[in-house]
Amino acid sequence: MTDHHLVLLRARGISKRFGGVQALSDVGFTINHGEIYGLIGPNGAGKTSLFNVLTGIYTPDAGEFTFDGLPLAHQKPHEVAARGIARTFQNIRLFANLSALENVMIGRHVRTTAGVWGAILRDARTRAEERSIEKRAYELLEYVGVHRRANDLAKHLAYGDQRRLEIARALATEPKLLALDEPAAGMNATETAALKILLEDIRRDGTTILLIEHDMKLVMSVCDRVLVLDYGKKIAEGSARDVQVDPKVIQAYLGGEVSLNLKGAD
Amino acid sequence: MSAAIHSLFDFRKNPRAAWVGLALVGVALIALPFVLAGIGTAWVRITNLAILFVLLSLGLNIVVGFAGLLDLGYIAFYAVGAYTYAALASPHFNLHLPFWVILPIGAAVACFFGVLLGTPTLKLRGDYLAIVTLGFGEIVRIFLNNLSQPINLTNGPQGITLIDPFSIGSFSFAKNETIAGLAFTGPIKYYYLLVLVLVAVVIVNLRLQNSRIGRAWEAIREDEIAARAMGINTTRIKLLAFAMGASFGGISGGIFSATQGFISPESFVLVESVMVLAMVVLGGMGNIWGVILGAVLLSFVPEVLRYTVEPAQKALFGRMLVEPEVIRMLLFGLALVLMMLFRPAGILPSALRKRELEAPRR
């Protein structure tokens, strides 16, 4: 792979069918290191299906991913996480009855090693690892700005904080690619503005982002490139500016020859 | 109540009070058998059985309370441990291995059965898992009942008798002895051994809960898909929960075998599994102290009733109207219904559940 230094994720011919519904057909794209890559499309276009295929929850019927120079073939979700892809969920899936801090500590699982004997004997190495897990988890809570609620149950956090906590938990796995499924859903304008700053911080600190989002203003202002799906097919790919004037995209979103006024890019 | 217990044993906030509290509990545990022996020797045996149930509940709590996997056949592991001990320390095969060799073997055999049950049920949850585990418990009991042919492994419904008591050299746990003017009966010796095992098991459970593995169990309980996406190998971690829970059951079973001297399949019926599960749920799933309390209550209350219901009725009505056993089941059912209505998270809910109940409603 000659473009290994540039390309982080390459998808080729990804297809997935559920009964009579072709959720994804022949989708291909590449995400470069350090990009914020947007994934948009109308409801039911196959965005979340693509996420689920990528993260090993579904097995694709055809096609393959190459991640960080190596194939990502038929790996289970926990193996995908170990490879360096972390995700959040469209309908927040936190560990509701555990504290915010514990949620992030669980994110450290895949990068730590203590087993049953370590836990029972609590030797010096295990104790040191536990301390580092807790320290790192707290730092991540600070990073996303939820540290004041560290000991509160995840389900008692405000909605926006839950979204941020999910990002902190995903970051705890030290991903190379952070896949966010509608992180701004249900956020007000202030929260979305703060989220935009967080996404830019994450990218600046070296993590590539794949972003599903319906908030076009956010997508257009933060994404370097955008992939547009409709009925499981790729209909456009390119810079935010190009995509929003693409007639096919306008057709998909509005169903007619109407000009799309989505001047989000500042 | 749980808040009081937590503040009493908060070593960080109040170390002196915590040490004093711990010392008091220690003294009480040491003095207890002699106090009980004063009331009646049966009570020491009852206490020993209660401690065995506490051990069982703590083992089941790993599977049900931590990992959230409903197991209705847990008593099977107790049976496996008990029969392993009986087979290796009785005239049945004419083997008489020392107990400290057999207990780890019993734990390992039970652990193997835990994995055997866990492997095919990995994809099941809730009701479906409950049904399979229930079936597993019954299968084990039926095997024990029928494995007297073609090779007599279990001696069938007659059970195995004359099981060796624990002994180290010439020191036997079954003999009565007088040390420093105090009469140490067999049950009292076993009591101290059981308390030691209990302390060890509690420490192991506390450590497991606050560890990488314990958090992974709780993550699976809360949301399995999210747990997998966070890199938790749920297959492995669930099997680990089954294996750990089963091992504790196996060790308890071995001790049960030795204290009783006789075991038969009748000791391992479904009701016993249900009883242990009720102890876990009543006390507070996932909270180690709650589970201990639940097991102690459900072990002692029936015994107290056994000794009070008959005399009380005779004093009141001149004769016995209702059998103690019937009253016991009535009260047991009533207690569970009331619990589900008023304290659905158990008598001592786990710390986090408690916080959740106290938090202002949104």
XYZ file of C-alpha atoms in Angstrom:
628
model
C 0.000 0.000 0.000
C 1.973 2.949 -1.290
C -0.450 5.575 -0.020
C -0.387 4.083 3.478
C 1.053 7.258 4.954
C -1.863 9.260 3.566
C -4.888 6.960 3.565
C -6.245 5.745 6.904
C -9.362 3.919 5.748
C -10.243 2.632 2.316
C -13.594 1.040 1.516
C -14.145 -0.871 -1.707
C -17.455 -2.128 -3.051
C -19.211 -2.443 0.287
C -22.654 -4.035 -0.081
C -25.132 -5.166 2.534
C -28.646 -6.477 2.101
C -31.346 -6.987 4.729
C -34.086 -9.179 3.303
C -35.545 -7.161 0.449
C -33.726 -3.957 1.313
C -30.371 -3.186 -0.266
C -28.996 -1.090 2.592
C -25.629 -0.537 0.927
C -24.615 -1.165 -2.651
C -21.071 -0.926 -3.890
C -19.978 1.902 -1.626
C -16.342 2.955 -1.883
C -14.412 5.835 -0.363
C -11.128 6.744 1.294
C -10.483 8.683 4.460
C -7.091 10.358 4.867
C -5.136 10.708 8.078
C -6.137 13.801 10.025
C -9.338 14.448 8.118
C -12.807 15.167 9.369
C -14.818 13.151 6.877
C -18.562 13.735 6.718
C -21.150 11.094 5.881
C -24.539 12.533 5.008
C -27.716 11.489 3.299
C -31.469 11.460 3.860
C -32.990 9.207 6.535
C -32.614 5.578 5.598
C -29.772 6.263 3.168
C -27.569 3.630 4.825
C -25.274 5.803 6.946
C -25.685 3.870 10.178
C -25.581 0.566 8.256
C -22.207 1.636 6.898
C -21.055 2.357 10.457
C -22.257 -1.046 11.625
C -20.493 -2.822 8.770
C -17.320 -0.839 9.423
C -17.286 -1.586 13.163
C -17.964 -5.311 12.755
C -21.529 -5.382 14.059
C -22.661 -6.529 10.581
C -20.662 -8.534 8.081
C -20.760 -7.036 4.584
C -22.156 -9.220 1.774
C -19.404 -7.938 -0.491
C -16.526 -5.522 -0.392
C -13.652 -4.867 1.961
C -12.137 -2.278 4.208
C -8.447 -1.577 4.479
C -7.582 0.194 7.698
C -4.163 1.607 8.446
C -2.632 -0.513 5.688
C -4.173 -3.853 6.695
C -7.494 -5.466 5.762
C -10.347 -5.287 8.237
C -11.945 -8.505 7.047
C -14.657 -10.116 9.154
C -13.260 -8.806 12.393
C -15.500 -8.797 15.432
C -16.469 -5.475 17.032
C -13.962 -5.836 19.868
C -11.194 -6.628 17.380
C -12.126 -3.584 15.318
C -11.911 -1.485 18.486
C -8.483 -2.967 19.197
C -7.388 -2.060 15.650
C -8.197 1.573 16.430
C -11.742 2.372 15.362
C -14.014 3.696 18.103
C -17.596 4.780 17.689
C -20.548 6.455 19.309
C -24.175 5.549 18.721
C -27.059 7.457 17.163
C -29.315 6.571 20.110
C -26.794 7.070 22.927
C -25.613 3.751 24.372
C -23.862 4.627 27.601
C -23.552 2.245 30.551
C -26.514 3.991 32.140
C -26.206 2.738 35.728
C -22.463 3.345 35.999
C -20.811 6.660 36.794
C -19.461 8.921 34.071
C -15.929 8.120 35.226
C -16.548 4.362 35.130
C -17.944 4.669 31.614
C -14.675 6.176 30.418
C -12.642 3.702 32.503
C -14.372 0.872 30.613
C -13.139 2.506 27.417
C -9.585 1.818 28.653
C -10.305 -1.949 28.733
C -8.905 -2.626 25.278
C -5.592 -0.839 26.019
C -5.008 -2.476 29.413
C -4.219 -6.037 30.384
C -5.062 -6.911 34.017
C -6.828 -10.273 34.263
C -8.564 -12.205 37.001
C -5.375 -13.024 38.884
C -4.199 -9.448 38.736
C -7.561 -8.333 40.103
C -7.519 -10.876 42.939
C -3.880 -10.514 43.971
C -3.806 -6.774 43.264
C -0.073 -6.756 42.692
C 1.963 -3.598 42.167
C 1.563 -3.739 38.390
C -2.219 -4.057 38.564
C -2.452 -1.232 41.100
C -0.336 0.996 38.865
C -2.515 0.118 35.876
C -5.687 0.895 37.837
C -4.283 4.289 38.834
C -3.359 5.077 35.241
C -6.820 4.008 34.009
C -8.535 6.295 36.483
C -6.159 9.184 35.775
C -6.570 8.901 32.007
C -10.348 8.581 32.327
C -10.524 11.731 34.408
C -8.315 13.601 31.940
C -10.670 12.607 29.117
C -13.674 13.791 31.111
C -11.878 17.137 31.493
C -11.061 17.106 27.777
C -14.740 16.862 26.807
C -15.799 19.047 29.759
C -17.871 16.598 31.807
C -15.421 16.189 34.713
C -17.703 18.001 37.174
C -20.184 15.142 36.771
C -17.530 12.403 37.051
C -19.288 10.539 39.884
C -22.840 10.956 38.618
C -24.609 8.088 36.930
C -24.397 8.391 33.165
C -28.168 8.424 32.834
C -28.485 11.438 35.100
C -26.316 13.587 32.854
C -27.866 16.237 30.627
C -28.396 15.124 27.054
C -25.517 17.124 25.610
C -23.219 15.863 28.358
C -24.218 12.272 27.547
C -23.174 12.827 23.931
C -19.855 14.255 25.127
C -19.370 11.416 27.590
C -19.849 8.930 24.756
C -17.092 10.717 22.839
C -14.805 10.589 25.908
C -15.480 6.865 26.291
C -14.657 6.285 22.619
C -11.467 8.361 22.910
C -10.407 6.225 25.882
C -9.804 3.339 23.458
C -7.097 5.453 21.762
C -8.670 5.304 18.315
C -6.977 6.268 15.098
C -10.427 6.776 13.640
C -13.287 8.159 15.723
C -16.657 7.391 14.148
C -19.449 9.621 15.453
C -23.085 8.820 14.667
C -25.047 12.080 14.826
C -23.262 13.622 17.797
C -25.185 16.910 17.465
C -28.626 15.269 17.406
C -30.809 16.897 20.032
C -28.250 19.596 20.868
C -29.120 23.278 20.927
C -27.114 25.880 18.978
C -24.739 26.634 21.869
C -24.027 22.945 22.493
C -23.473 22.361 18.776
C -21.010 25.254 18.611
C -19.109 23.762 21.571
C -19.185 20.350 19.862
C -17.640 21.860 16.747
C -14.735 23.178 18.831
C -14.350 19.743 20.464
C -14.248 17.991 17.075
C -11.585 20.397 15.853
C -9.582 19.821 19.048
C -9.770 16.055 18.579
C -8.568 16.348 14.999
C -5.773 18.736 16.008
C -4.666 16.212 18.657
C -4.210 13.601 15.933
C -7.427 11.592 15.657
C -9.179 11.251 12.318
C -12.959 11.659 12.466
C -15.767 10.058 10.483
C -18.926 12.032 11.124
C -22.541 11.173 10.400
C -24.579 14.301 10.931
C -27.881 15.858 9.936
C -26.909 19.342 11.099
C -25.750 20.627 7.687
C -24.324 23.788 9.159
C -22.026 21.727 11.352
C -21.107 19.325 8.529
C -20.323 22.117 6.070
C -18.246 24.091 8.566
C -16.213 21.263 10.084
C -15.771 18.561 7.414
C -12.900 18.547 4.925
C -14.684 16.165 2.621
C -18.168 14.733 2.512
C -19.643 11.482 1.210
C -23.322 11.550 0.288
C -25.374 8.341 0.391
C -28.872 7.866 -0.954
C -30.725 4.528 -0.993
C -27.478 2.797 -0.081
C -25.569 4.218 -3.040
C -22.824 6.788 -3.115
C -24.174 9.766 -5.037
C -21.449 12.311 -4.393
C -18.099 12.758 -2.720
C -15.982 15.841 -2.428
C -15.403 19.038 -0.536
C -18.298 20.430 1.458
C -18.558 23.309 -0.987
C -18.778 21.085 -4.085
C -21.197 18.628 -2.582
C -23.806 21.168 -1.579
C -24.203 22.451 -5.131
C -24.230 18.950 -6.666
C -27.594 18.538 -8.423
C -27.828 14.858 -7.418
C -27.469 15.799 -3.761
C -30.102 18.488 -4.042
C -32.377 15.999 -5.791
C -31.864 13.448 -3.011
C -32.580 15.880 -0.218
C -35.356 17.943 -1.747
C -36.642 15.689 -4.486
C -36.558 18.389 -7.138
C -34.606 21.027 -8.994
C -34.359 23.453 -6.116
C -31.229 25.317 -5.174
C -29.842 24.235 -1.840
C -29.200 27.127 0.465
C -26.896 25.650 3.039
C -24.368 28.378 3.471
C -22.874 26.988 6.635
C -19.227 27.305 5.734
C -17.943 30.491 7.310
C -28.884 1.633 56.683
C -26.388 1.012 53.937
C -25.229 4.622 54.286
C -24.498 3.922 57.963
C -22.550 0.789 57.047
C -20.586 2.642 54.406
C -19.645 5.523 56.709
C -18.723 3.094 59.468
C -16.234 1.309 57.213
C -14.973 4.267 55.231
C -11.235 3.858 55.651
C -10.422 7.006 53.726
C -12.709 9.412 55.577
C -12.606 7.966 59.051
C -9.832 5.380 59.440
C -10.013 5.088 63.244
C -13.760 4.428 63.331
C -13.371 1.983 60.467
C -10.679 -0.032 62.283
C -12.688 -0.020 65.513
C -15.765 -1.159 63.599
C -13.812 -3.898 61.864
C -12.316 -5.050 65.197
C -15.803 -5.213 66.740
C -17.097 -7.299 63.830
C -14.049 -9.559 64.208
C -14.620 -10.058 67.936
C -18.318 -10.735 67.319
C -17.489 -13.337 64.661
C -14.990 -15.042 67.000
C -17.353 -15.071 69.987
C -20.473 -16.025 68.018
C -20.192 -19.855 68.017
C -19.788 -20.037 71.780
C -22.816 -17.814 72.282
C -24.782 -19.965 69.834
C -23.555 -23.192 71.436
C -24.977 -21.838 74.696
C -28.426 -21.565 73.088
C -28.219 -24.965 71.437
C -25.639 -26.930 69.430
C -27.959 -27.010 66.430
C -27.502 -23.273 65.995
C -23.814 -23.612 65.210
C -24.694 -26.048 62.430
C -27.412 -23.695 61.196
C -24.884 -20.852 61.142
C -22.430 -22.977 59.184
C -25.085 -23.760 56.623
C -25.945 -20.062 56.472
C -22.296 -19.211 55.738
C -22.313 -21.820 52.958
C -25.348 -20.086 51.478
C -23.562 -16.731 51.767
C -20.650 -18.235 49.795
C -23.064 -19.571 47.173
C -24.860 -16.231 46.907
C -21.580 -14.392 46.448
C -20.666 -16.791 43.653
C -24.026 -16.388 41.944
C -23.773 -12.615 42.402
C -20.833 -12.594 39.998
C -22.991 -14.106 37.258
C -26.314 -12.422 38.041
C -25.340 -9.238 39.871
C -22.177 -8.218 38.051
C -22.534 -9.650 34.556
C -26.348 -9.567 34.493
C -26.742 -13.155 33.265
C -29.766 -14.812 34.850
C -28.762 -18.278 36.052
C -31.437 -20.597 37.445
C -29.263 -23.691 37.654
C -26.509 -22.435 39.903
C -26.921 -25.214 42.468
C -25.492 -27.613 39.839
C -22.010 -26.215 40.511
C -22.526 -26.719 44.237
C -23.472 -30.313 43.418
C -20.417 -30.795 41.219
C -18.138 -29.539 43.997
C -19.893 -31.665 46.611
C -19.718 -34.856 44.525
C -16.096 -34.214 43.566
C -15.217 -34.021 47.246
C -17.311 -37.074 48.071
C -15.737 -39.131 45.290
C -12.200 -38.296 46.346
C -12.643 -38.533 50.121
C -14.931 -41.408 51.015
C -15.052 -45.211 51.026
C -17.061 -45.029 47.778
C -13.907 -45.265 45.623
C -11.753 -45.863 48.677
C -9.936 -42.614 48.016
C -9.034 -40.371 50.919
C -7.212 -37.345 49.557
C -6.634 -34.376 51.876
C -9.196 -31.579 51.607
C -6.696 -28.926 50.519
C -5.988 -31.034 47.444
C -9.652 -31.742 46.679
C -11.072 -28.238 47.085
C -9.000 -26.800 44.202
C -9.904 -29.871 42.109
C -13.573 -29.304 42.957
C -13.266 -25.648 41.979
C -11.601 -26.635 38.711
C -14.233 -29.274 37.873
C -17.049 -26.817 38.663
C -15.226 -24.187 36.589
C -15.141 -26.655 33.680
C -18.887 -27.189 34.022
C -19.348 -23.418 34.167
C -17.609 -23.067 30.819
C -19.592 -26.060 29.526
C -22.830 -24.241 30.382
C -21.538 -20.845 29.291
C -20.305 -21.771 25.816
C -23.622 -22.728 24.188
C -25.558 -19.985 25.968
C -23.364 -17.019 25.030
C -25.902 -15.540 22.671
C -28.815 -15.946 25.072
C -30.059 -13.354 27.493
C -32.794 -12.896 30.049
C -35.653 -15.408 29.909
C -33.982 -17.638 27.331
C -30.799 -17.937 29.341
C -32.848 -18.605 32.482
C -34.606 -21.536 30.790
C -31.369 -23.104 29.532
C -29.632 -22.742 32.902
C -32.680 -24.193 34.637
C -32.465 -27.174 32.311
C -28.755 -27.504 32.975
C -29.334 -27.626 36.736
C -31.893 -30.375 36.308
C -29.691 -32.335 33.905
C -26.875 -32.376 36.450
C -29.223 -33.515 39.214
C -30.715 -36.260 37.032
C -27.244 -37.446 36.074
C -26.274 -37.646 39.734
C -29.440 -39.632 40.376
C -28.710 -42.136 37.612
C -24.936 -42.436 37.380
C -24.901 -45.590 39.483
C -24.786 -47.608 36.257
C -22.945 -48.790 34.210
C -20.129 -47.596 36.455
C -21.202 -46.584 39.920
C -19.971 -42.995 40.034
C -22.538 -41.333 42.268
C -24.311 -44.229 43.982
C -27.627 -42.922 42.609
C -30.438 -41.742 44.875
C -28.839 -43.366 47.930
C -26.066 -40.813 47.757
C -22.553 -41.114 49.124
C -22.049 -41.697 52.823
C -19.153 -41.680 55.303
C -17.487 -38.715 53.583
C -14.239 -37.742 55.294
C -14.271 -34.631 57.449
C -11.556 -32.059 56.873
C -8.347 -32.908 58.645
C -4.779 -31.653 58.720
C -2.452 -34.404 59.990
C -4.006 -35.699 63.190
C -6.120 -32.544 63.656
C -9.636 -33.452 62.561
C -12.445 -30.973 62.147
C -14.965 -33.564 63.286
C -13.563 -34.359 66.737
C -14.493 -32.516 69.907
C -11.571 -30.996 71.741
C -11.018 -28.827 74.755
C -8.460 -26.101 74.178
C -7.695 -23.629 76.997
C -10.831 -24.632 78.853
C -13.124 -24.003 75.839
C -15.061 -26.863 74.254
C -14.383 -26.857 70.506
C -16.968 -29.091 68.909
C -16.735 -30.181 65.285
C -19.232 -27.576 64.055
C -17.357 -24.822 65.909
C -14.110 -25.776 64.180
C -15.871 -25.777 60.830
C -17.389 -22.422 61.723
C -13.948 -20.829 62.045
C -12.787 -22.416 58.825
C -15.921 -21.160 57.053
C -15.419 -17.640 58.414
C -11.866 -17.673 57.047
C -13.103 -18.864 53.646
C -15.856 -16.245 53.758
C -13.412 -13.412 54.473
C -11.228 -14.588 51.592
C -14.209 -14.835 49.219
C -15.477 -11.375 50.212
C -12.047 -9.857 49.582
C -11.796 -11.616 46.208
C -15.265 -10.392 45.253
C -14.584 -6.801 46.301
C -11.358 -6.820 44.327
C -12.972 -8.371 41.271
C -15.749 -5.799 41.309
C -13.328 -2.867 41.328
C -11.120 -4.196 38.574
C -10.814 -4.145 34.822
C -12.654 -7.476 34.647
C -15.377 -6.347 37.061
C -16.009 -3.209 35.045
C -16.180 -5.284 31.862
C -18.854 -7.492 33.523
C -20.852 -4.425 34.471
C -20.465 -3.027 30.971
C -21.964 -6.231 29.522
C -24.811 -6.034 32.023
C -25.536 -2.445 31.044
C -25.214 -2.649 27.239
C -23.645 -5.561 25.447
C -23.379 -3.887 22.045
C -21.675 -0.818 23.491
C -19.379 -3.094 25.508
C -18.287 -4.870 22.319
C -17.763 -1.593 20.506
C -15.512 -0.496 23.387
C -13.249 -3.470 22.704
C -14.548 -5.894 25.319
C -14.378 -9.497 24.144
C -17.833 -10.308 25.497
C -17.498 -14.033 24.742
C -14.437 -14.334 26.929
C -15.624 -12.034 29.685
C -19.011 -13.777 29.977
C -17.356 -17.194 30.124
C -15.097 -15.798 32.809
C -18.159 -14.780 34.834
C -19.644 -18.275 34.487
C -16.298 -19.872 35.353
C -15.656 -17.676 38.405
C -19.192 -18.081 39.728
C -19.030 -21.844 39.210
C -15.655 -22.129 40.987
C -17.060 -20.476 44.099
C -20.004 -22.876 43.927
C -17.592 -25.811 43.624
C -15.577 -24.798 46.683
C -18.759 -24.299 48.737
C -19.989 -27.697 47.596
C -16.787 -29.378 48.786
C -17.118 -27.844 52.235
C -20.799 -28.813 52.334
C -19.884 -32.407 51.556
C -17.344 -32.572 54.374
C -19.514 -30.878 57.013
C -22.511 -33.106 56.242
C -20.630 -36.381 55.805
C -23.431 -37.501 53.479
C -24.765 -36.156 50.189
C -27.479 -37.208 47.791
C -29.089 -35.620 44.715
C -31.935 -34.408 46.935
C -29.714 -31.629 48.274
C -29.390 -30.091 44.826
C -32.933 -29.613 43.589
C -34.239 -26.628 41.646
C -35.691 -25.008 44.779
C -32.142 -24.614 46.086
C -31.132 -22.669 42.964
C -34.203 -20.500 43.339
C -33.378 -19.962 47.009
C -29.841 -18.776 46.266
C -31.155 -16.476 43.540
C -33.745 -15.107 45.981
C -30.938 -14.361 48.455
C -29.062 -12.385 45.811
C -32.145 -10.474 44.671
C -33.515 -9.853 48.167
C -30.230 -8.499 49.470
C -29.439 -6.314 46.492
C -28.044 -7.592 43.211
C -24.501 -6.440 42.570
C -23.887 -5.255 46.136
C -21.657 -7.679 48.020
C -22.883 -6.557 51.482
C -26.497 -6.711 50.371
C -26.055 -10.228 49.025
C -24.503 -11.341 52.336
C -27.404 -9.838 54.270
C -29.949 -11.480 51.965
C -28.320 -14.892 52.389
C -28.105 -14.557 56.182
C -31.749 -13.477 56.459
C -33.133 -16.197 54.210
C -31.030 -18.842 55.981
C -31.873 -17.856 59.549
C -35.484 -16.705 59.408
C -36.838 -20.153 58.444
C -34.827 -21.762 61.245
C -36.057 -19.218 63.770
C -39.606 -19.940 62.578
C -39.043 -23.654 62.908
C -38.258 -23.184 66.594
C -40.911 -20.574 67.371
C -43.988 -21.344 65.256
C -44.879 -24.582 67.004
C -44.548 -23.405 70.628
C -46.249 -20.111 69.778
C -49.256 -21.869 68.267
C -49.466 -24.329 71.140
C -49.435 -21.432 73.596
C -52.058 -19.508 71.639
C -54.439 -22.200 70.426
C -53.460 -25.166 72.505
C -52.502 -27.153 69.393
C -50.668 -26.707 66.122
C -52.864 -25.349 63.326
C -50.380 -24.558 60.590
C -47.169 -26.440 59.886
C -43.966 -24.371 60.289
C -43.039 -25.262 56.710
C -46.273 -23.739 55.393
C -45.785 -20.552 57.429
C -42.232 -20.374 56.180
C -43.272 -20.486 52.528
C -46.110 -18.021 53.158
C -43.800 -15.513 54.798
C -41.143 -16.088 52.183
C -43.602 -15.332 49.378
C -44.964 -12.320 51.216
C -41.462 -10.986 51.830
C -40.571 -11.268 48.135
C -43.794 -9.558 47.027
C -43.244 -6.712 49.507
C -39.634 -6.378 48.404
C -40.567 -6.104 44.756
C -43.139 -3.438 45.645
C -41.131 -1.293 48.029
C -37.441 -2.030 47.495
C -37.095 -3.435 43.987
C -33.313 -2.990 44.058
C -32.958 -5.107 47.231
C -32.511 -4.366 50.930
C -29.062 -2.897 50.337
C -29.043 -1.749 46.735
C -25.642 -1.500 45.088
C -24.016 1.873 45.789
C -24.734 3.138 42.319
C -28.338 2.002 42.279
C -28.782 3.701 45.628
C -27.390 6.943 44.306
C -29.784 6.653 41.448
C -32.757 6.246 43.793
C -31.693 9.216 45.912
C -30.959 11.511 42.994
C -33.623 14.107 42.206
C -35.985 12.927 39.522
C -35.580 14.621 36.182
